[in-house]
Amino acid sequence: MEIIDYIVVGSGCTGAMAAETLAESGKRVLVIDVGVENENASTENTDFIAKRFNDKQQSDFFLGKELEVLSENSHPNIPQQMAQRKFMTELTDKFLPVRSNNFFPVESLALGGLGSGWGLGSCVFSENELKKVGLSTTLMNESYKAIASRIGISGEKNDDVCSFCHNNLIDLQPSIKLNPAAESLYQRYRKKEVYFNQKKLFIGRPAIALLTENKADRQAYTYKDLDFYANEGNSAYRPAITIHNLLKKGKIEYQKGWLALRFWEENDYTILECMHVETNKKQLFYATKLILSASTLSTARIVMRSFQSKDKLPILCNAYTYMPMVYWPFVGKRNIDQFCGLVQLAMFYDKNADHSEVAMASIYNYRSMLNFRILKQMPLNYADGMKFLKLLIPALFIAGIFHPADYQAQNFIKLQKSDSPTGDTLLTNYSFEGNEANQIIETEKLYAKAFFKLNCLILNKIRTSTGASIHYSGTLPFSENEQLYHLSPAGKLFGTNNVFVADGSGFKFLPGKGLTLSLMANAHLVAQNVLKNA
Amino acid sequence: MLPEAKIFAQYLDAKVDDEALLIKYTKAIEKLKLSLSEKEASVLRYLIKMPFLLPFADGAWAFLNPKNGIRKRIMVMSAFIETEPQFVQLFLNEKDVSFSVFKMLFRGSVAVLRGIIGVFLILVLGWK
């Protein structure tokens, strides 16, 4: 029996950060992961326009060799997923089954987890938000700084949204160059700034985990507009980068193909039972400390199996609305080569004017995901629709609005016995009701009015099905009191001696901002606590 | 399936000078298992004979029945045409377009009008 110092379960954003912090101690760190890898990874170095005009094999690239993008058998919350990102959700149907009428979470068993497709938004949580989440402001602010220096974040140091995005807590690289339409939209906002600010609306440059300057062996972003297909020079941060680097330096060990099922403690060590996803063979791993960072839902599965209880657990998920809109001044403009498909601007709505309940709209230009996806949703015939869209695309923005989420009694997850390979299925229920539903409608109206004021015509308001935000937390809430299915503020799982949770399971409130940076910062803190505890 | 591929390509303004695109479409429909109901298949047979009705029927389905099987197949052809370099100018502006808002409104109005005519058409012909 070999006892490893630290076993980290999962290689996503939180697993990678926890592993890196633990590895700095020089102790033995083993990352256990299913680790599906991207066999369609693109090494593309041309730009979108050149590819469209010259590449005769581009349909394989854009639609997938197996026509994945056209397939109807996709996850309800990630329809028409890019072939290059399909690996992210592979095997989840089989090993992470979910039964629900209204909540279809997106989960991952990939190397790098959902971080492989993260939109890169890197907002810090405010003091009021952290208080509601259950985390210490002082510690998190230090941790944000550490994570930012690891992953590299670009953004604007001084604009209307800096207090929402980074609050000058982190070192920033210069922000990305805006696309012409976004630049024009931003200038229009600047002219009407006073009006917007009176409505508690603020627009500016989001902080994103994208390099605009070279950093170690990663390259600065090159504006080739293939962001959803390739990651040239690793300019966008992905957790797999950290895992590969740690492996290269021999700082961690990595066991691929293993799905963590349950744990139990004996004497002064923890035993983790895993199942191999190819052979279904079970194996035990022994650790002094176990760090669960498999994602909010997967960690909940592991904990529920380990405690062998049928209790329901609470769950939080941001509601997500997206609005395609036309920015009139850019209708019919030519398509330029240097372009960025990533988030351009962010509009924050600070409802209480104290950063406690903030909603955020990420504003993107639409182009590289191709016209046919929009065409199929338009109430127009294809032939005329194509000509219509050709003029409209340069002016098309998509605003994705994240709404803050608080606990509601009707929302829960529960593990039920089934004949799946793991022997269980996650039963989920999630709906937006009462005040929360009304607030979502009010916020949508407010945003629609604000965009109209900026000369944008909203084409549609699409409230996605629950789970589409891919932001989940709160299954094992932080608590000062020792009780089962709760975490101590240091991330320790109550009811155990040596099990810690480093993902978002403890977050008791989900701000309407991207949560990934906060997840990573918390993972770093939890790993530091593990080291202290050792 | 080739005649169907041909009318869809022509409908989408792709001047097909070789059969590669049509064959690609045919294989894709099989691979994606985009089957048609009996009624849809019979409507498609009719449209192959009378392709000028396609924009009207398609416009009407876009309103009334966006998940129509024929429309799904047109979507596949549209995606293939979009990813062929020879047709890229159908999707991307190489230069700024003058009077673009008016052109867009005109194109939108034509599409809506075709859709309205199409609604009557498919109701009369029972193609809904």
XYZ file of C-alpha atoms in Angstrom:
662
model
C 0.000 0.000 0.000
C 1.509 3.246 -1.180
C 0.333 6.397 0.581
C 0.653 9.543 -1.464
C 0.905 12.916 0.255
C -1.831 14.675 -1.697
C -4.350 13.325 -4.149
C -6.182 15.911 -6.204
C -9.330 14.720 -7.979
C -9.907 16.521 -11.279
C -7.766 18.618 -13.599
C -10.066 21.566 -14.335
C -9.444 25.147 -13.266
C -9.634 24.314 -9.555
C -7.763 21.011 -9.735
C -4.932 22.571 -11.732
C -4.576 25.494 -9.311
C -4.740 23.271 -6.216
C -2.179 20.881 -7.738
C 0.188 23.744 -8.554
C -0.007 25.181 -5.026
C 0.481 21.756 -3.440
C 3.351 20.918 -5.798
C 5.204 24.033 -4.617
C 5.598 22.298 -1.240
C 7.809 19.644 -2.830
C 5.564 16.873 -1.505
C 4.177 14.104 -3.696
C 1.040 15.196 -5.563
C -1.060 12.846 -7.655
C -3.817 14.158 -9.920
C -6.513 11.585 -10.593
C -8.608 12.309 -13.622
C -10.626 10.723 -16.388
C -8.716 13.146 -18.590
C -10.371 12.808 -21.986
C -7.972 14.515 -24.372
C -8.673 16.633 -27.401
C -7.950 14.501 -30.436
C -9.248 17.249 -32.726
C -6.957 19.921 -31.270
C -6.215 22.411 -33.981
C -2.778 23.829 -34.695
C -4.307 26.282 -37.106
C -2.267 29.445 -37.641
C -4.132 31.101 -40.457
C -6.861 33.677 -39.841
C -10.603 33.261 -40.267
C -10.927 35.297 -43.466
C -7.927 33.645 -45.178
C -9.250 30.243 -44.198
C -12.711 30.993 -45.533
C -11.357 32.207 -48.876
C -8.660 29.598 -49.417
C -9.125 26.364 -47.499
C -10.932 23.740 -49.548
C -11.126 21.413 -46.541
C -12.634 24.025 -44.235
C -15.900 22.141 -43.784
C -13.985 19.492 -41.794
C -12.632 22.272 -39.601
C -15.821 24.256 -39.086
C -18.396 21.469 -39.172
C -16.260 18.586 -37.901
C -15.101 15.495 -39.783
C -18.013 13.616 -38.254
C -20.320 16.607 -38.845
C -20.583 17.052 -35.097
C -21.754 20.643 -35.503
C -24.739 19.577 -37.609
C -25.719 16.659 -35.429
C -28.993 16.799 -33.570
C -27.807 14.460 -30.828
C -26.097 17.064 -28.718
C -26.478 18.195 -25.138
C -29.526 20.490 -24.760
C -27.370 23.233 -23.272
C -24.538 23.064 -25.786
C -26.206 22.567 -29.143
C -23.967 22.436 -32.200
C -20.795 22.194 -30.203
C -17.578 22.755 -32.151
C -15.754 19.547 -33.101
C -12.607 20.946 -31.481
C -14.433 21.175 -28.152
C -16.466 18.026 -28.267
C -13.934 16.172 -26.118
C -15.000 18.334 -23.181
C -18.293 16.520 -22.747
C -17.289 13.062 -23.935
C -18.231 10.149 -21.642
C -20.386 12.330 -19.405
C -23.649 10.717 -20.568
C -22.290 7.353 -19.524
C -20.463 8.174 -16.302
C -22.261 11.285 -15.033
C -25.897 10.494 -15.839
C -28.532 13.057 -14.903
C -32.294 12.676 -14.704
C -34.336 15.846 -14.707
C -37.291 17.635 -16.199
C -35.785 21.076 -16.016
C -32.062 21.149 -15.216
C -29.417 19.802 -17.573
C -25.993 20.705 -16.250
C -22.996 20.660 -18.534
C -20.193 18.589 -17.022
C -16.799 17.452 -18.166
C -14.455 14.520 -17.757
C -11.798 16.089 -19.940
C -8.228 17.010 -19.153
C -8.713 20.643 -18.155
C -12.426 20.101 -17.532
C -14.856 22.811 -18.548
C -11.936 25.228 -18.317
C -11.014 24.019 -21.807
C -13.926 26.031 -23.150
C -14.064 28.794 -20.576
C -15.003 32.215 -21.972
C -11.947 33.609 -20.087
C -13.895 36.258 -18.109
C -11.862 36.908 -14.960
C -13.827 39.036 -12.516
C -12.955 39.277 -8.859
C -15.856 39.154 -6.418
C -16.493 42.301 -4.374
C -16.311 42.390 -0.585
C -20.110 42.151 -0.339
C -20.230 39.291 -2.813
C -17.481 37.395 -0.997
C -19.332 37.848 2.280
C -22.448 36.269 0.770
C -20.376 33.507 -0.831
C -18.833 32.705 2.551
C -15.207 33.611 1.807
C -12.718 35.946 3.481
C -12.100 39.146 1.518
C -8.543 39.582 2.751
C -7.482 36.059 1.872
C -9.277 36.019 -1.455
C -7.779 39.348 -2.510
C -4.295 37.942 -1.922
C -5.235 34.786 -3.744
C -6.633 36.664 -6.780
C -3.253 38.302 -7.120
C -1.408 34.975 -7.026
C -3.707 33.372 -9.582
C -3.542 36.354 -11.942
C 0.228 36.180 -11.972
C 0.042 32.458 -12.785
C -2.492 32.545 -15.599
C -2.004 36.047 -17.070
C -4.954 38.419 -17.283
C -5.465 41.353 -19.618
C -7.807 44.252 -19.012
C -8.214 47.975 -18.572
C -6.703 49.470 -15.446
C -8.977 52.437 -15.220
C -12.430 52.459 -16.726
C -16.028 52.391 -15.497
C -16.012 48.669 -14.814
C -12.603 48.175 -13.240
C -14.192 48.039 -9.777
C -16.425 45.172 -10.976
C -13.725 43.316 -12.910
C -10.492 43.527 -10.947
C -10.784 46.363 -8.418
C -7.102 47.054 -9.066
C -6.214 43.966 -7.055
C -4.316 42.181 -9.791
C -1.539 42.916 -12.255
C -2.947 43.300 -15.727
C -1.549 43.067 -19.205
C -2.942 45.711 -21.612
C -6.480 44.948 -22.747
C -7.169 43.495 -26.182
C -7.800 45.759 -29.175
C -11.525 46.170 -29.693
C -13.164 45.189 -32.946
C -14.323 48.305 -34.835
C -18.015 47.739 -34.071
C -17.314 47.244 -30.366
C -15.084 50.328 -30.308
C -17.871 52.356 -31.877
C -20.447 50.976 -29.417
C -18.124 51.817 -26.530
C -17.613 55.390 -27.751
C -21.387 55.780 -27.979
C -21.651 54.675 -24.352
C -18.977 57.170 -23.337
C -21.111 59.956 -24.765
C -24.120 58.808 -22.733
C -22.176 57.676 -19.688
C -24.022 59.901 -17.218
C -27.417 58.555 -18.249
C -26.206 54.956 -17.931
C -24.482 55.468 -14.608
C -27.664 57.015 -13.179
C -29.406 53.764 -14.081
C -26.582 51.891 -12.276
C -25.272 50.552 -15.574
C -21.583 50.575 -16.426
C -19.792 49.501 -19.597
C -16.105 48.824 -20.009
C -13.395 46.374 -20.888
C -13.656 43.022 -19.141
C -10.636 41.404 -17.546
C -9.946 38.169 -19.424
C -7.428 35.363 -19.067
C -5.892 36.106 -22.460
C -2.327 37.233 -23.020
C -1.686 40.423 -24.938
C 2.025 40.119 -24.169
C 4.194 37.005 -24.208
C 4.434 35.229 -20.862
C 6.964 32.435 -20.334
C 6.399 30.010 -23.212
C 2.929 31.322 -24.020
C 2.449 33.814 -26.858
C 0.429 37.020 -27.119
C -2.952 36.879 -28.828
C -2.909 37.324 -32.608
C -6.488 38.407 -33.527
C -7.128 35.608 -36.009
C -10.740 35.096 -34.969
C -10.517 31.356 -34.579
C -10.918 31.521 -30.808
C -13.608 28.836 -30.632
C -11.529 26.408 -32.664
C -7.864 26.881 -31.774
C -5.610 28.410 -29.127
C -2.561 29.553 -31.031
C 0.481 30.012 -28.815
C -1.641 29.139 -25.779
C -2.581 32.807 -25.533
C -5.844 31.854 -23.794
C -5.359 30.246 -20.408
C -6.537 26.660 -20.182
C -6.004 24.425 -17.116
C -4.391 21.760 -19.291
C -1.486 24.193 -19.762
C -0.807 24.083 -16.007
C -1.136 20.296 -15.829
C 1.234 19.801 -18.783
C 3.766 22.248 -17.292
C 3.687 20.577 -13.882
C 4.122 17.176 -15.508
C 6.982 18.432 -17.660
C 8.765 19.716 -14.573
C 8.094 16.446 -12.756
C 6.206 18.235 -9.996
C 3.077 16.108 -10.109
C 2.026 12.628 -11.119
C -1.019 12.125 -13.269
C -3.243 9.034 -13.431
C -5.525 9.152 -16.428
C -8.712 7.177 -17.053
C -9.879 7.004 -13.425
C -13.256 8.206 -12.238
C -13.341 8.885 -8.485
C -16.313 7.145 -6.886
C -16.096 7.409 -3.097
C -13.691 7.755 -0.212
C -13.396 6.635 3.380
C -10.890 7.255 6.100
C -8.810 4.757 8.044
C -6.311 5.662 10.736
C -4.544 8.763 9.453
C -5.036 8.311 5.748
C -7.846 8.469 3.210
C -8.750 5.778 0.731
C -10.159 6.792 -2.621
C -12.004 4.224 -4.686
C -11.863 4.849 -8.426
C -13.207 3.080 -11.478
C -11.352 2.854 -14.771
C -13.539 4.232 -17.545
C -12.361 1.706 -20.135
C -12.296 -1.505 -18.113
C -14.700 -0.595 -15.268
C -11.989 -2.073 -13.018
C -11.932 -0.596 -9.520
C -8.771 0.476 -7.734
C -7.958 2.058 -4.400
C -5.622 5.009 -4.001
C -4.253 6.052 -0.604
C -3.527 9.609 0.441
C -2.609 11.568 3.513
C -4.917 14.322 2.306
C -7.576 14.130 -0.367
C -8.536 17.272 -2.308
C -11.773 17.031 -4.242
C -11.929 19.420 -7.186
C -13.975 17.417 -9.609
C -16.589 20.211 -10.062
C -19.565 21.126 -7.927
C -21.763 18.285 -9.150
C -19.145 15.555 -9.408
C -17.816 16.336 -5.951
C -21.385 16.170 -4.621
C -21.738 12.727 -6.201
C -18.514 11.522 -4.540
C -19.519 12.941 -1.142
C -23.071 11.552 -1.293
C -21.717 8.097 -2.176
C -19.149 8.303 0.603
C -21.623 9.307 3.290
C -24.150 6.802 1.898
C -27.025 9.082 2.594
C -30.022 9.808 0.440
C -30.199 13.446 1.466
C -30.973 16.113 -1.047
C -28.323 18.744 -1.492
C -28.971 22.372 -2.430
C -27.625 23.824 -5.667
C -27.045 27.230 -7.209
C -26.977 28.079 -10.893
C -26.906 31.463 -12.615
C -29.833 32.156 -14.898
C -28.551 33.057 -18.348
C -30.224 35.147 -21.020
C -28.743 35.986 -24.369
C -29.766 38.679 -26.752
C -28.685 38.826 -30.366
C -28.791 42.467 -31.469
C -27.980 44.606 -34.471
C -25.851 47.683 -34.112
C -27.218 49.783 -36.989
C -24.111 51.850 -37.826
C -22.212 48.700 -38.793
C -24.750 47.066 -41.085
C -23.076 46.132 -44.396
C -19.503 46.893 -43.290
C -16.721 44.817 -44.811
C -15.234 41.946 -42.836
C -11.749 42.670 -41.606
C -8.866 40.217 -41.077
C -7.759 41.276 -37.584
C -10.695 40.381 -35.426
C -11.432 38.884 -32.039
C -14.283 36.482 -31.330
C -13.854 36.731 -27.558
C -15.739 39.006 -25.208
C -15.312 42.648 -26.177
C -17.189 44.633 -23.589
C -18.980 43.999 -20.337
C -22.043 45.830 -19.059
C -22.649 45.586 -15.319
C -25.896 46.359 -13.535
C -25.311 47.135 -9.882
C -28.858 46.836 -8.562
C -28.182 47.951 -4.978
C -25.305 50.273 -5.874
C -23.088 48.426 -3.392
C -21.651 45.589 -5.530
C -23.719 43.063 -3.597
C -26.046 41.933 -6.362
C -24.507 42.540 -9.741
C -25.645 41.199 -13.106
C -23.229 41.167 -16.022
C -23.720 41.157 -19.778
C -20.762 39.966 -21.834
C -20.868 41.503 -25.293
C -19.445 39.569 -28.243
C -19.252 40.146 -31.978
C -20.631 37.205 -33.897
C -18.707 35.927 -36.894
C -16.557 32.820 -36.729
C -19.381 30.529 -35.642
C -20.770 30.921 -39.162
C -24.041 32.265 -40.491
C -25.999 29.042 -40.824
C -26.413 28.741 -37.034
C -28.235 32.079 -37.001
C -30.074 31.362 -40.229
C -31.647 28.274 -38.791
C -33.156 30.323 -35.964
C -34.444 33.156 -38.155
C -38.073 33.204 -39.237
C -36.978 33.749 -42.860
C -36.460 31.465 -45.796
C -32.826 30.382 -46.187
C -32.133 32.017 -49.566
C -33.277 35.518 -48.586
C -32.051 35.005 -45.053
C -28.521 34.416 -46.353
C -28.467 37.740 -48.195
C -30.031 39.496 -45.228
C -27.472 38.038 -42.832
C -24.508 38.884 -45.042
C -25.336 42.554 -44.460
C -26.236 42.082 -40.832
C -23.325 39.979 -39.542
C -20.772 42.831 -39.245
C -23.302 44.602 -37.027
C -24.345 41.594 -35.003
C -23.605 41.500 -31.305
C -24.554 38.827 -28.817
C -25.022 39.934 -25.224
C -24.979 37.097 -22.692
C -26.444 38.129 -19.333
C -25.622 36.290 -16.128
C -28.069 36.859 -13.268
C -27.006 36.399 -9.622
C -28.341 33.297 -7.875
C -29.377 32.677 -4.271
C -30.663 29.466 -2.664
C -34.296 28.582 -3.418
C -36.116 25.779 -1.640
C -37.275 24.041 -4.828
C -33.780 23.558 -6.244
C -31.907 20.398 -5.291
C -29.839 17.451 -6.414
C -30.124 13.909 -5.160
C -28.352 10.660 -5.955
C -30.569 7.749 -6.973
C -29.616 4.128 -7.546
C -29.606 3.150 -11.203
C -27.986 0.695 -13.592
C -25.380 3.175 -14.791
C -21.702 2.102 -14.580
C -21.369 4.021 -11.317
C -24.589 2.522 -9.970
C -26.374 5.833 -9.614
C -27.925 8.769 -11.417
C -28.132 12.364 -10.320
C -31.701 13.545 -9.945
C -31.896 17.323 -10.357
C -34.518 19.996 -10.087
C -34.006 23.685 -10.773
C -36.427 26.429 -11.606
C -36.582 30.185 -11.270
C -39.691 31.245 -9.407
C -41.241 34.156 -7.499
C -39.052 37.169 -6.797
C -36.040 35.660 -8.488
C -37.972 35.112 -11.734
C -39.377 38.656 -11.572
C -35.926 40.095 -10.999
C -34.615 38.232 -14.052
C -37.378 39.741 -16.189
C -36.725 43.228 -14.809
C -32.990 42.937 -15.476
C -33.593 41.733 -19.030
C -35.874 44.695 -19.693
C -33.324 47.079 -18.294
C -30.564 45.667 -20.487
C -32.786 45.705 -23.585
C -33.575 49.362 -22.973
C -29.914 50.180 -22.412
C -28.834 48.485 -25.641
C -31.589 50.294 -27.523
C -30.182 53.559 -26.203
C -26.860 52.526 -27.778
C -28.525 52.123 -31.211
C -28.821 48.364 -30.928
C -31.968 46.644 -32.055
C -32.670 43.538 -29.999
C -33.616 40.698 -32.350
C -34.630 38.258 -29.682
C -34.438 37.650 -25.961
C -33.564 34.039 -25.320
C -33.834 32.785 -21.757
C -31.837 29.590 -21.947
C -32.879 26.394 -20.232
C -31.654 26.012 -16.664
C -28.064 24.888 -16.488
C -26.959 26.669 -19.665
C -24.876 29.216 -17.771
C -22.507 26.352 -16.828
C -22.048 28.127 -13.482
C -22.954 25.817 -10.602
C -22.101 25.935 -6.908
C -23.377 25.615 -3.370
C -23.946 21.877 -2.973
C -21.781 21.694 0.174
C -22.136 25.199 1.638
C -19.455 26.829 3.765
C -20.441 26.823 7.423
C -18.954 27.890 10.741
C -20.809 25.032 12.457
C -19.623 21.502 12.041
C -22.339 19.610 10.172
C -22.390 16.924 7.501
C -22.510 18.030 3.868
C -20.935 21.363 4.741
C -17.437 22.755 4.385
C -15.408 24.695 6.880
C -14.324 28.136 5.604
C -10.900 26.520 5.008
C -12.491 24.044 2.591
C -12.393 21.012 4.883
C -15.317 18.633 4.532
C -17.046 18.280 7.884
C -17.332 14.677 9.033
C -13.827 13.896 7.769
C -10.292 14.499 9.016
C -8.360 14.773 5.810
C -10.758 15.539 2.975
C -10.869 19.016 1.456
C -13.027 20.451 -1.308
C -11.347 22.939 -3.653
C -14.084 23.562 -6.221
C -17.196 25.755 -6.046
C -19.210 23.375 -3.862
C -18.944 25.698 -0.856
C -20.070 28.952 -2.548
C -23.335 29.952 -0.847
C -24.162 32.653 -3.365
C -23.425 32.898 -7.059
C -22.743 36.444 -8.232
C -23.873 37.244 -11.760
C -20.299 37.451 -12.960
C -17.945 34.840 -14.239
C -16.961 32.740 -11.253
C -13.907 30.982 -12.665
C -11.252 33.321 -11.291
C -12.856 33.077 -7.841
C -12.978 29.293 -8.121
C -9.267 29.230 -8.870
C -8.471 31.700 -6.093
C -10.448 29.595 -3.626
C -8.705 26.406 -4.823
C -5.357 28.068 -4.170
C -6.503 29.028 -0.654
C -7.801 25.537 0.063
C -4.497 24.039 -1.078
C -2.647 26.459 1.209
C -4.900 25.343 4.064
C -4.131 21.708 3.264
C -0.429 22.479 3.508
C -0.932 24.317 6.805
C -3.010 21.430 8.093
C -0.269 18.983 7.214
C -31.000 12.245 -53.368
C -28.974 14.127 -55.999
C -31.958 15.987 -57.511
C -32.846 17.222 -54.027
C -29.265 18.385 -53.439
C -29.298 20.179 -56.779
C -32.485 22.145 -56.125
C -31.323 23.108 -52.635
C -27.944 24.308 -53.956
C -29.588 26.284 -56.742
C -32.135 27.693 -54.309
C -29.265 28.982 -52.152
C -27.679 30.627 -55.205
C -24.752 28.244 -55.384
C -23.942 27.680 -59.036
C -22.887 24.070 -58.858
C -20.382 23.203 -61.560
C -19.219 19.879 -60.178
C -20.936 17.180 -58.261
C -18.605 17.098 -55.253
C -20.831 19.351 -53.126
C -23.932 17.378 -54.048
C -22.286 14.083 -53.153
C -21.025 15.552 -49.895
C -24.569 16.625 -49.060
C -25.977 13.217 -49.897
C -23.462 11.462 -47.648
C -24.106 13.954 -44.845
C -27.859 13.392 -44.869
C -27.247 9.666 -44.531
C -24.685 10.138 -41.792
C -26.862 12.559 -39.836
C -29.892 10.323 -40.320
C -32.067 13.287 -41.229
C -35.004 11.235 -42.386
C -38.244 12.722 -43.695
C -41.747 11.763 -42.703
C -43.884 10.283 -45.459
C -45.649 13.592 -45.913
C -42.394 15.545 -46.045
C -40.986 13.107 -48.596
C -43.994 13.576 -50.808
C -43.759 17.378 -50.485
C -40.090 17.170 -51.415
C -40.893 15.123 -54.526
C -43.322 17.839 -55.521
C -40.773 20.591 -54.868
C -38.187 18.831 -57.030
C -40.633 19.133 -59.883
C -41.625 22.713 -58.976
C -38.493 24.242 -57.381
C -39.810 27.818 -57.722
C -42.166 27.044 -54.798
C -39.272 26.291 -52.459
C -38.608 29.875 -51.185
C -42.280 30.254 -50.317
C -42.625 26.910 -48.576
C -39.306 27.397 -46.758
C -40.394 30.894 -45.625
C -43.652 29.510 -44.310
C -41.973 26.648 -42.444
C -39.565 29.150 -40.918
C -42.635 30.791 -39.354
C -44.853 27.840 -38.637
C -42.711 24.735 -38.411
C -38.989 25.478 -38.100
C -38.237 21.854 -37.254
C -39.592 20.660 -40.576
C -37.401 17.885 -42.009
C -36.953 19.570 -45.390
C -35.815 22.765 -43.708
C -33.277 20.792 -41.681
C -31.873 19.404 -44.906
C -31.679 22.891 -46.425
C -29.715 23.910 -43.329
C -27.179 21.162 -44.049
C -26.767 22.380 -47.617
C -26.448 25.960 -46.379
C -23.670 24.916 -43.960
C -21.796 23.118 -46.753
C -22.106 26.024 -49.142
C -20.903 28.376 -46.432
C -17.763 26.308 -45.938
C -16.808 26.180 -49.637
C -14.281 28.867 -50.635
C -15.987 29.339 -54.019
C -19.178 30.568 -52.318
C -17.678 32.641 -49.528
C -18.808 35.912 -51.135
C -22.395 34.802 -50.474
C -21.671 35.107 -46.749
C -18.988 37.742 -46.191
C -18.796 41.333 -47.415
C -15.412 42.032 -48.982
C -16.130 45.776 -49.156
C -18.400 48.193 -47.354
C -21.870 48.006 -48.896
C -23.524 51.305 -49.722
C -27.149 51.873 -48.648
C -26.735 48.712 -46.634
C -29.563 49.381 -44.158
C -32.035 49.922 -47.012
C -30.759 46.841 -48.808
C -31.114 44.817 -45.653
C -34.627 46.098 -44.993
C -35.555 45.382 -48.602
C -34.172 41.852 -48.377
C -35.964 41.297 -45.093
C -39.255 42.574 -46.534
C -38.971 40.289 -49.575
C -38.340 37.359 -47.234
C -41.321 38.215 -45.048
C -43.553 38.622 -48.109
C -42.457 35.239 -49.438
C -43.142 33.780 -46.024
C -46.682 35.212 -45.965
C -47.438 33.900 -49.452
C -45.873 30.610 -48.383
C -48.178 30.340 -45.373
C -51.230 30.508 -47.643
C -49.576 28.099 -50.029
C -48.763 25.417 -47.498
C -52.161 25.756 -45.846
C -53.934 25.355 -49.196
C -51.696 22.462 -50.245
C -51.774 20.880 -46.799
C -47.940 20.975 -46.456
C -47.863 22.295 -42.909
